[in-house]
Structures are given as C-alpha cells and as structure tokens.
mmCIF file of C-alpha atoms in Angstrom:
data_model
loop_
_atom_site.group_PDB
_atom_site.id
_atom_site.type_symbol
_atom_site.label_atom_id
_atom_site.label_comp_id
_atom_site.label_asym_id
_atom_site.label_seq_id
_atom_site.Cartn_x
_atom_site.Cartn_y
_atom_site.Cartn_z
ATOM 1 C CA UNK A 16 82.071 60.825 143.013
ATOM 2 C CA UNK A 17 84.926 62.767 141.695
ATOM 3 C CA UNK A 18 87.437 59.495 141.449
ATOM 4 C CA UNK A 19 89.382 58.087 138.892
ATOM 5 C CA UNK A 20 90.484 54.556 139.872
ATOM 6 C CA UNK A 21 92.935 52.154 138.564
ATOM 7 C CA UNK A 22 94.094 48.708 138.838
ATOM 8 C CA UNK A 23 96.621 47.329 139.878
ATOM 9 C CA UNK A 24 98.763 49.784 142.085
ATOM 10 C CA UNK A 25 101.509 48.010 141.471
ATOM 11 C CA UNK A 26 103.155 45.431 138.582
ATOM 12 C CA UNK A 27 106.130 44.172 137.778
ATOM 13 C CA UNK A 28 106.223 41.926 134.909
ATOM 14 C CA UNK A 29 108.583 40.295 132.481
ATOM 15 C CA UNK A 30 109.748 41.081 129.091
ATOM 16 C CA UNK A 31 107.478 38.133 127.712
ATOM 17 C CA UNK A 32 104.785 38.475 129.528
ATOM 18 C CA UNK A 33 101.305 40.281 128.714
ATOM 19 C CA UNK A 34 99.140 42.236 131.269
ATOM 20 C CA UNK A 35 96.870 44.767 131.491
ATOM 21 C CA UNK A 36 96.028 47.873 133.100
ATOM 22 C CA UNK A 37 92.937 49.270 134.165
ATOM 23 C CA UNK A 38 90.733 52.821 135.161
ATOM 24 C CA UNK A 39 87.381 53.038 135.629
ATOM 25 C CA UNK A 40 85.750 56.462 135.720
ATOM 26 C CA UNK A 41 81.646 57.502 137.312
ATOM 27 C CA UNK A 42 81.947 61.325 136.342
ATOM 28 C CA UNK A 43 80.402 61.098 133.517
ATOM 29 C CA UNK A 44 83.495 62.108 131.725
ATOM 30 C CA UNK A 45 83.573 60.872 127.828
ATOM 31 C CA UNK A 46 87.260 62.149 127.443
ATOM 32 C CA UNK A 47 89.797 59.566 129.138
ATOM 33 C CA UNK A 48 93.646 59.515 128.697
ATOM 34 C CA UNK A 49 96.255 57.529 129.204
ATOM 35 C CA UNK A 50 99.883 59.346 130.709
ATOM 36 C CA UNK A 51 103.487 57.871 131.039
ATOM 37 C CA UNK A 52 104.963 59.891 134.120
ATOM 38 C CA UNK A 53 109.341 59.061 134.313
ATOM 39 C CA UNK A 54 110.673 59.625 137.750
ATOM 40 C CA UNK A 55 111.493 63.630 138.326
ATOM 41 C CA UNK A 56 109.407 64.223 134.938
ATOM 42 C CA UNK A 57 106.101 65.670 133.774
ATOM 43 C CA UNK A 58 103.143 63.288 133.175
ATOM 44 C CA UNK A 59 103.250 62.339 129.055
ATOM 45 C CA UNK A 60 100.723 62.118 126.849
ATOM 46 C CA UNK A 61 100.295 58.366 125.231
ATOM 47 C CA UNK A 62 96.493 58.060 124.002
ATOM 48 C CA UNK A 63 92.679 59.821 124.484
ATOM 49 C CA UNK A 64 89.895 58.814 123.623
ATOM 50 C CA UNK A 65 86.951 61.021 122.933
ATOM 51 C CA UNK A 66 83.559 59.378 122.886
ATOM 52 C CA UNK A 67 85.038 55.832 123.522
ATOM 53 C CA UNK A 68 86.866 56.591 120.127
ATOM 54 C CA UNK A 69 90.716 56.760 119.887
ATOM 55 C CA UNK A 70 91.295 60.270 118.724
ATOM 56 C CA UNK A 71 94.929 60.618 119.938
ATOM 57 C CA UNK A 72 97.953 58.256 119.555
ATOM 58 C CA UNK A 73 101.632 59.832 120.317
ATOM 59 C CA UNK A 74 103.335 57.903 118.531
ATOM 60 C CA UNK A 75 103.206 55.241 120.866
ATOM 61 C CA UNK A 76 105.000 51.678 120.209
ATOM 62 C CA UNK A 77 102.386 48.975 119.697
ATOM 63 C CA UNK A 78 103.195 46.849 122.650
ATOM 64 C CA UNK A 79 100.832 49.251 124.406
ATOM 65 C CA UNK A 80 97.470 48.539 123.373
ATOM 66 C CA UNK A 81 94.836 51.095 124.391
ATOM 67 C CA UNK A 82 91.066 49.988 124.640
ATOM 68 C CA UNK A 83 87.999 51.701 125.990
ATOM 69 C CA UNK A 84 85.164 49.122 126.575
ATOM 70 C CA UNK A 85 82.385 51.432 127.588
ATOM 71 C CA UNK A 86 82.397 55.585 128.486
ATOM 72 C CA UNK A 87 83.171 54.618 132.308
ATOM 73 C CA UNK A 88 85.923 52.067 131.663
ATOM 74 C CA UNK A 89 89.802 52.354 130.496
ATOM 75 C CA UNK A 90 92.516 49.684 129.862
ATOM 76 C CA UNK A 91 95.924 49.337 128.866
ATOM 77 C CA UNK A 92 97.299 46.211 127.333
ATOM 78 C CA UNK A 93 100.682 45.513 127.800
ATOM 79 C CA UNK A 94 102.823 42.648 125.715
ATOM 80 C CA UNK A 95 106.376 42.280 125.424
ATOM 81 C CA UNK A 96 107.646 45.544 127.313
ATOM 82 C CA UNK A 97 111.099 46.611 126.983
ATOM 83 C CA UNK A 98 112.705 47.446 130.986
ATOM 84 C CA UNK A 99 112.500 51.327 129.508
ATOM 85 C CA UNK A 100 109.004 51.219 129.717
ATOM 86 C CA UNK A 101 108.920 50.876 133.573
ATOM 87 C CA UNK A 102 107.259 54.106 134.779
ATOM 88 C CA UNK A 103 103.797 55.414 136.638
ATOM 89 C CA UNK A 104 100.762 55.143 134.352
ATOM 90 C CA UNK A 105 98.652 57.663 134.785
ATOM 91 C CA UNK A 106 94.862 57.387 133.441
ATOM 92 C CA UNK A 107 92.850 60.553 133.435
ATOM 93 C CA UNK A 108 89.496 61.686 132.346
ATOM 94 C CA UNK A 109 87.520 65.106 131.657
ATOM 95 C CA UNK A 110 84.833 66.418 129.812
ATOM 96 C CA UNK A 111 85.297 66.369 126.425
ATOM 97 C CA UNK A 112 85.227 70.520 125.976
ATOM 98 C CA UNK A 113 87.164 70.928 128.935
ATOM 99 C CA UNK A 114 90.426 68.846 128.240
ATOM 100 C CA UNK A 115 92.993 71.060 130.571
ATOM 101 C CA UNK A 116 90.935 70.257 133.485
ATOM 102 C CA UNK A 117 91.785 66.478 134.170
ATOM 103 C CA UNK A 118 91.418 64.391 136.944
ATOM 104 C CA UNK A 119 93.884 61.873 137.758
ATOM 105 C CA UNK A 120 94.017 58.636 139.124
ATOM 106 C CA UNK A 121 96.672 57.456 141.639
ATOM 107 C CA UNK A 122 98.460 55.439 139.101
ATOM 108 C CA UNK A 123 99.807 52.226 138.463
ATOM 109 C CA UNK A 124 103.639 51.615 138.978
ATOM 110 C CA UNK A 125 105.011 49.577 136.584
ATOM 111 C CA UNK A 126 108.158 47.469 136.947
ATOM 112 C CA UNK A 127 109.364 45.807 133.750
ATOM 113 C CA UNK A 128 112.343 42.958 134.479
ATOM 114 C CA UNK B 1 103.153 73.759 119.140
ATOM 115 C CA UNK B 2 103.229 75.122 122.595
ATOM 116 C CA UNK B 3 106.758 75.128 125.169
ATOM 117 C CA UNK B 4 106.251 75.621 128.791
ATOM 118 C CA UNK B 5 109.004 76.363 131.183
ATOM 119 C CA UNK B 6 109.113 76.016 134.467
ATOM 120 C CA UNK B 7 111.372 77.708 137.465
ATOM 121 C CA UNK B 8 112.268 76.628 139.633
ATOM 122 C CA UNK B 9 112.807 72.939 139.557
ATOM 123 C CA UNK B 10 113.230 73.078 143.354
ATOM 124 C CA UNK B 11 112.903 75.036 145.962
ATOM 125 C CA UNK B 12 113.053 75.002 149.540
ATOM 126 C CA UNK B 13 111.142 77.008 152.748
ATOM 127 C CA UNK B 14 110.807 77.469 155.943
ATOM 128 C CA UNK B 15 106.850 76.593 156.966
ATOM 129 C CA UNK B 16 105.007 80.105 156.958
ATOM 130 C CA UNK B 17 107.576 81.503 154.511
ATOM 131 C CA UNK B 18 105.892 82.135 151.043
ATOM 132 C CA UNK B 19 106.353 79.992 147.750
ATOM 133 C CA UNK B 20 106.824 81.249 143.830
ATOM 134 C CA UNK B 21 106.557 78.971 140.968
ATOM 135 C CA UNK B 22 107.134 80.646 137.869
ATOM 136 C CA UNK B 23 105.937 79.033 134.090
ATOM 137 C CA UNK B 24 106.202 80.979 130.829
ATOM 138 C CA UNK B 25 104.657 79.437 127.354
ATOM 139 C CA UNK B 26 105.145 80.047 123.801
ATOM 140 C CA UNK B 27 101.845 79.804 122.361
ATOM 141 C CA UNK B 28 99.894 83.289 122.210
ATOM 142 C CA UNK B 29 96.523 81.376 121.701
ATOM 143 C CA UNK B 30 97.212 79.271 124.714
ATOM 144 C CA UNK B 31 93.841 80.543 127.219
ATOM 145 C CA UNK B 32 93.427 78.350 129.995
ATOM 146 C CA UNK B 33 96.529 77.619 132.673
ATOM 147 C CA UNK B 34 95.916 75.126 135.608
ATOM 148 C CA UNK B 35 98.405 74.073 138.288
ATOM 149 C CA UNK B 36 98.562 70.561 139.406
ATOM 150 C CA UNK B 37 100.020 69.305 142.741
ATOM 151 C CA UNK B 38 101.765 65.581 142.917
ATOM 152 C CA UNK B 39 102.358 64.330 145.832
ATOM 153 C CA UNK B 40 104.150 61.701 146.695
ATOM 154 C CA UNK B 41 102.636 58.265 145.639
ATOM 155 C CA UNK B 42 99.638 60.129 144.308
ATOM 156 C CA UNK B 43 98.470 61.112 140.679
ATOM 157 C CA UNK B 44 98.479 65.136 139.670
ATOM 158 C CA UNK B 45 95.608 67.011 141.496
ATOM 159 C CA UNK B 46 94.296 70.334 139.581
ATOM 160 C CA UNK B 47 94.260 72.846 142.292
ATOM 161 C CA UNK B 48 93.734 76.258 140.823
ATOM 162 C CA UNK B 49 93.226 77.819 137.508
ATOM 163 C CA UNK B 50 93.234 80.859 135.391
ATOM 164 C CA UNK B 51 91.666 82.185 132.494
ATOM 165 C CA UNK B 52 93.000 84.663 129.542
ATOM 166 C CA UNK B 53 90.843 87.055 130.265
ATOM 167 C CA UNK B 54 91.969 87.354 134.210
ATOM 168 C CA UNK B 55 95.152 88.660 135.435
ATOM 169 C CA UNK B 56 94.776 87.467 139.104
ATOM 170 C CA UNK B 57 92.901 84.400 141.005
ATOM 171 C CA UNK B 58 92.787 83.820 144.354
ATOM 172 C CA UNK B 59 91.613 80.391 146.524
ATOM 173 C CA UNK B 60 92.416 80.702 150.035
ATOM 174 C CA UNK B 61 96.939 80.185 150.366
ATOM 175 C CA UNK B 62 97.266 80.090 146.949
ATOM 176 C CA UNK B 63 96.831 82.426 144.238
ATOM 177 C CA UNK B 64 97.826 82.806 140.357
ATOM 178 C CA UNK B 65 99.109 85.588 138.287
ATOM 179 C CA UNK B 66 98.941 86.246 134.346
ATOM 180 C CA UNK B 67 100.873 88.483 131.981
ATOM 181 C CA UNK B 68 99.610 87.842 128.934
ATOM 182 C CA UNK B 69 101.547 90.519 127.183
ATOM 183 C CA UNK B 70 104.970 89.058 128.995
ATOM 184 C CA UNK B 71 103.552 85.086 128.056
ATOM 185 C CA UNK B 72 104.340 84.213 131.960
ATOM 186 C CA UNK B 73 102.461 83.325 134.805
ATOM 187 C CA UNK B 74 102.967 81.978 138.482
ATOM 188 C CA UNK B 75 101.392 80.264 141.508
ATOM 189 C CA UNK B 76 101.932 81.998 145.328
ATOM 190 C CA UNK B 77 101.399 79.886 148.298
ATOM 191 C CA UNK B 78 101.338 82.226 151.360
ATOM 192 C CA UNK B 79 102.221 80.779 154.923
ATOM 193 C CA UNK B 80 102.922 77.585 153.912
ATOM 194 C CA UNK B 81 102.298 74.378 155.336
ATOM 195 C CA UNK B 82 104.446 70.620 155.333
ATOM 196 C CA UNK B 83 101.438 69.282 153.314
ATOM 197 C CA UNK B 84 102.037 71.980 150.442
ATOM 198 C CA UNK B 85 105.344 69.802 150.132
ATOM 199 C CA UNK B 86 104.741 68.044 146.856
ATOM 200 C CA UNK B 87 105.656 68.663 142.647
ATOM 201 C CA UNK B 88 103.621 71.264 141.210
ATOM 202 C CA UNK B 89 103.142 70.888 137.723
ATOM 203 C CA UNK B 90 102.030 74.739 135.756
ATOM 204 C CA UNK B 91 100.494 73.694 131.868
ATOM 205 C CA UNK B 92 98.941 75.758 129.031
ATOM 206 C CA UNK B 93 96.400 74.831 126.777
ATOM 207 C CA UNK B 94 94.497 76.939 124.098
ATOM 208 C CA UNK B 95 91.067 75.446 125.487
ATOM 209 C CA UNK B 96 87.969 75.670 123.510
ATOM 210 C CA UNK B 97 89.795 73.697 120.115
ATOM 211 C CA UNK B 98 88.979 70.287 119.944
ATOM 212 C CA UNK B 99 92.121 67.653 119.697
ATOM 213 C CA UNK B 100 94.053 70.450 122.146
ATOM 214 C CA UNK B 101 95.995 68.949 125.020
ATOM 215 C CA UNK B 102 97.273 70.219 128.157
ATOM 216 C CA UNK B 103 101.359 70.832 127.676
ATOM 217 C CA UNK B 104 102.755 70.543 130.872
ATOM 218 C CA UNK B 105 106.210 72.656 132.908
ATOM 219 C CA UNK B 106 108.991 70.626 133.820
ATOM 220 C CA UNK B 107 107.430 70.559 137.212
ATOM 221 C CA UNK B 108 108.952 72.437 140.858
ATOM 222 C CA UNK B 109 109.193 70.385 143.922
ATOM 223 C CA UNK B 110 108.064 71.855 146.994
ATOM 224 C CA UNK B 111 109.927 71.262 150.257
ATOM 225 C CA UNK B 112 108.406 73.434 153.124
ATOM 226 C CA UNK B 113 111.006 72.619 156.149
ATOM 227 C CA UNK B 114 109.329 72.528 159.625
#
C-alpha cells in the first residue's frame, strides 16, 4: 500500500466556520507533512511532524491547527479562514531519513467564502 | 538556505518530440534531486531521482542529468506521450541532515500536442 489518502476532496466553508482536514497514511512512514499548493505554484511547506511530534512550523497563522493523533493519521484544523487561504492542501508522508522522497496525497481543495 | 530555478515554466511538443526541463540550485551541500509530476487534479508524484555522486540516471523515457560543478540539472523525456502532459516540479535537498526539507522549482507545465 503505497497511498496517502485524504478527506474531504473538496470544501468550501465560511469565514466563521471551523472544519477539519484529514490524511491517513499505512506505509509505515513516521514523517508526515502538511503543503499549501496556490494555483500555477509549487507545493509550500506549512508543518511536519517527525515521530507524531511537531518539529516544523513555517510560520504558519494559528487558524490552522495541525494535529497528528497516531503515526498513521494526519489532520488539519481549520477556524476562521480568511478567502486567501483557499488553495489545494497537500498532506505527505516519508520516512523520517529520507525527507526528499515524499509521497503525496491527491489533496483537498479548499474554497473559503 | 537553498534557491531553485526552474526553466521553462512552459513548454509545448509535438507527441514523440523530446522534452527538457532545466533546474539550477544554490546550495553546494544540496545531494539528493527528485522530479515530481502533477497532474491535473492529482497530488505531486516522485518519478525519478538522482544522487550527488551520479551524473546520469536513466528509467525507461525519462532520464536526469547532474553538473555538480555548474549547480544545474535536468529531466529528458524522449518520444513523448499525451499522458507526460502534466507540471513537473525539479527540488533539491541536502538529504542525510535531519530538519532538511525538499525546496521545490517554480514548476514547468508539460503540453505534448497530439
């Protein structure tokens, strides 16, 4: 099983409202990330955690909440989004020693109104 | 930290024609370079790699180059295909530290006209 997968495809969502995204790994990967990817633009680094510890925060605002239950599972809070933040979320996961080899889930588009 | 360019940012063939993608990086430590292919709807896809201590890898259509000395290196896709039509991202990473991240091109999309 060489899938990342993520929930929901697709979301649009309101300025007040609060949501979540999810990714759920079976690689046995213990590095997973979290990527912003603008239209016509690069995939960006937001978070990764190493060991289902937070060991990398870009500077992201706090109405994105990162949390990583377990070593298989990924989510994304979301509360009070600006309509800037509408974009592709990308989760990804490697090994921890290997972190330019990533595999990608399909994304989840995110609409903010 | 490391820059990575990327050229073109499109680029257009006829199917069977060949493709070049072309990346240089700023980083002299950087060691590891993967390509990743988007396609449309999808997340990034690594297809093909190369190491520091290679100068050429080949997988079938595609193939990478290094110049270590020159900080640049590129992806060929020979006889291409419509399904090589896509955004191919090139990235550098100085593998092997722990906390280092990939640092992605600006990305090239693909068009391979039937």
């Amino acid at each position: 099983d060489t899938e990342v997968t993520q929930t929901p495809k697709h979301l649009v969502m309101g300025m007040t409202n609060k949501k979540s995204l999810k990714c759920e790994q079976h690689m046995g990967h213990r590095a997973m990330y979290w990527y912003k990817q603008k239209a016509k633009k690069p995939p960006e680094l937001m978070f990764v955690y190493s060991y289902e510890k937070l060991s990398i925060n870009e500077s992201v605002p706090s109405r994105f909440s990162p949390e990583c239950p377990n070593s298989s599972l990924l989510n994304l809070h979301l509360h009070a989004l600006q309509p800037e933040d509408s974009a592709l979320y990308l989760c990804a996961s490697s090994q921890v020693s290997r972190t330019g080899e990533l595999f990608f889930g399909e994304g989840s588009r995110l609409t903010v109104l | 930290g490391e820059n990575v360019e990327q050229h073109p940012s499109t680029l257009s063939v006829q199917e069977g024609d060949s493709a070049v993608i072309k990346c240089t990086y700023s980083d002299s430590a950087s060691n590891y370079f993967p390509w990743y292919k988007q396609e449309l709807g999808k997340g990034p896809q690594l297809i093909i790699d190369i190491r520091s201590n290679v100068g050429e890898k080949k997988d079938q259509r595609i193939a990478v180059t290094l110049n270590k000395t020159a900080k640049h290196f590129s992806l060929h896709i020979t006889e291409t295909q419509p399904e090589d039509s896509a955004v191919y991202f090139c990235a550098a990473i100085r593998a092997g530290d722990a906390g280092n991240m990939l640092t992605f091109g600006g990305g090239t999309r693909l068009m391979v006209k039937p």
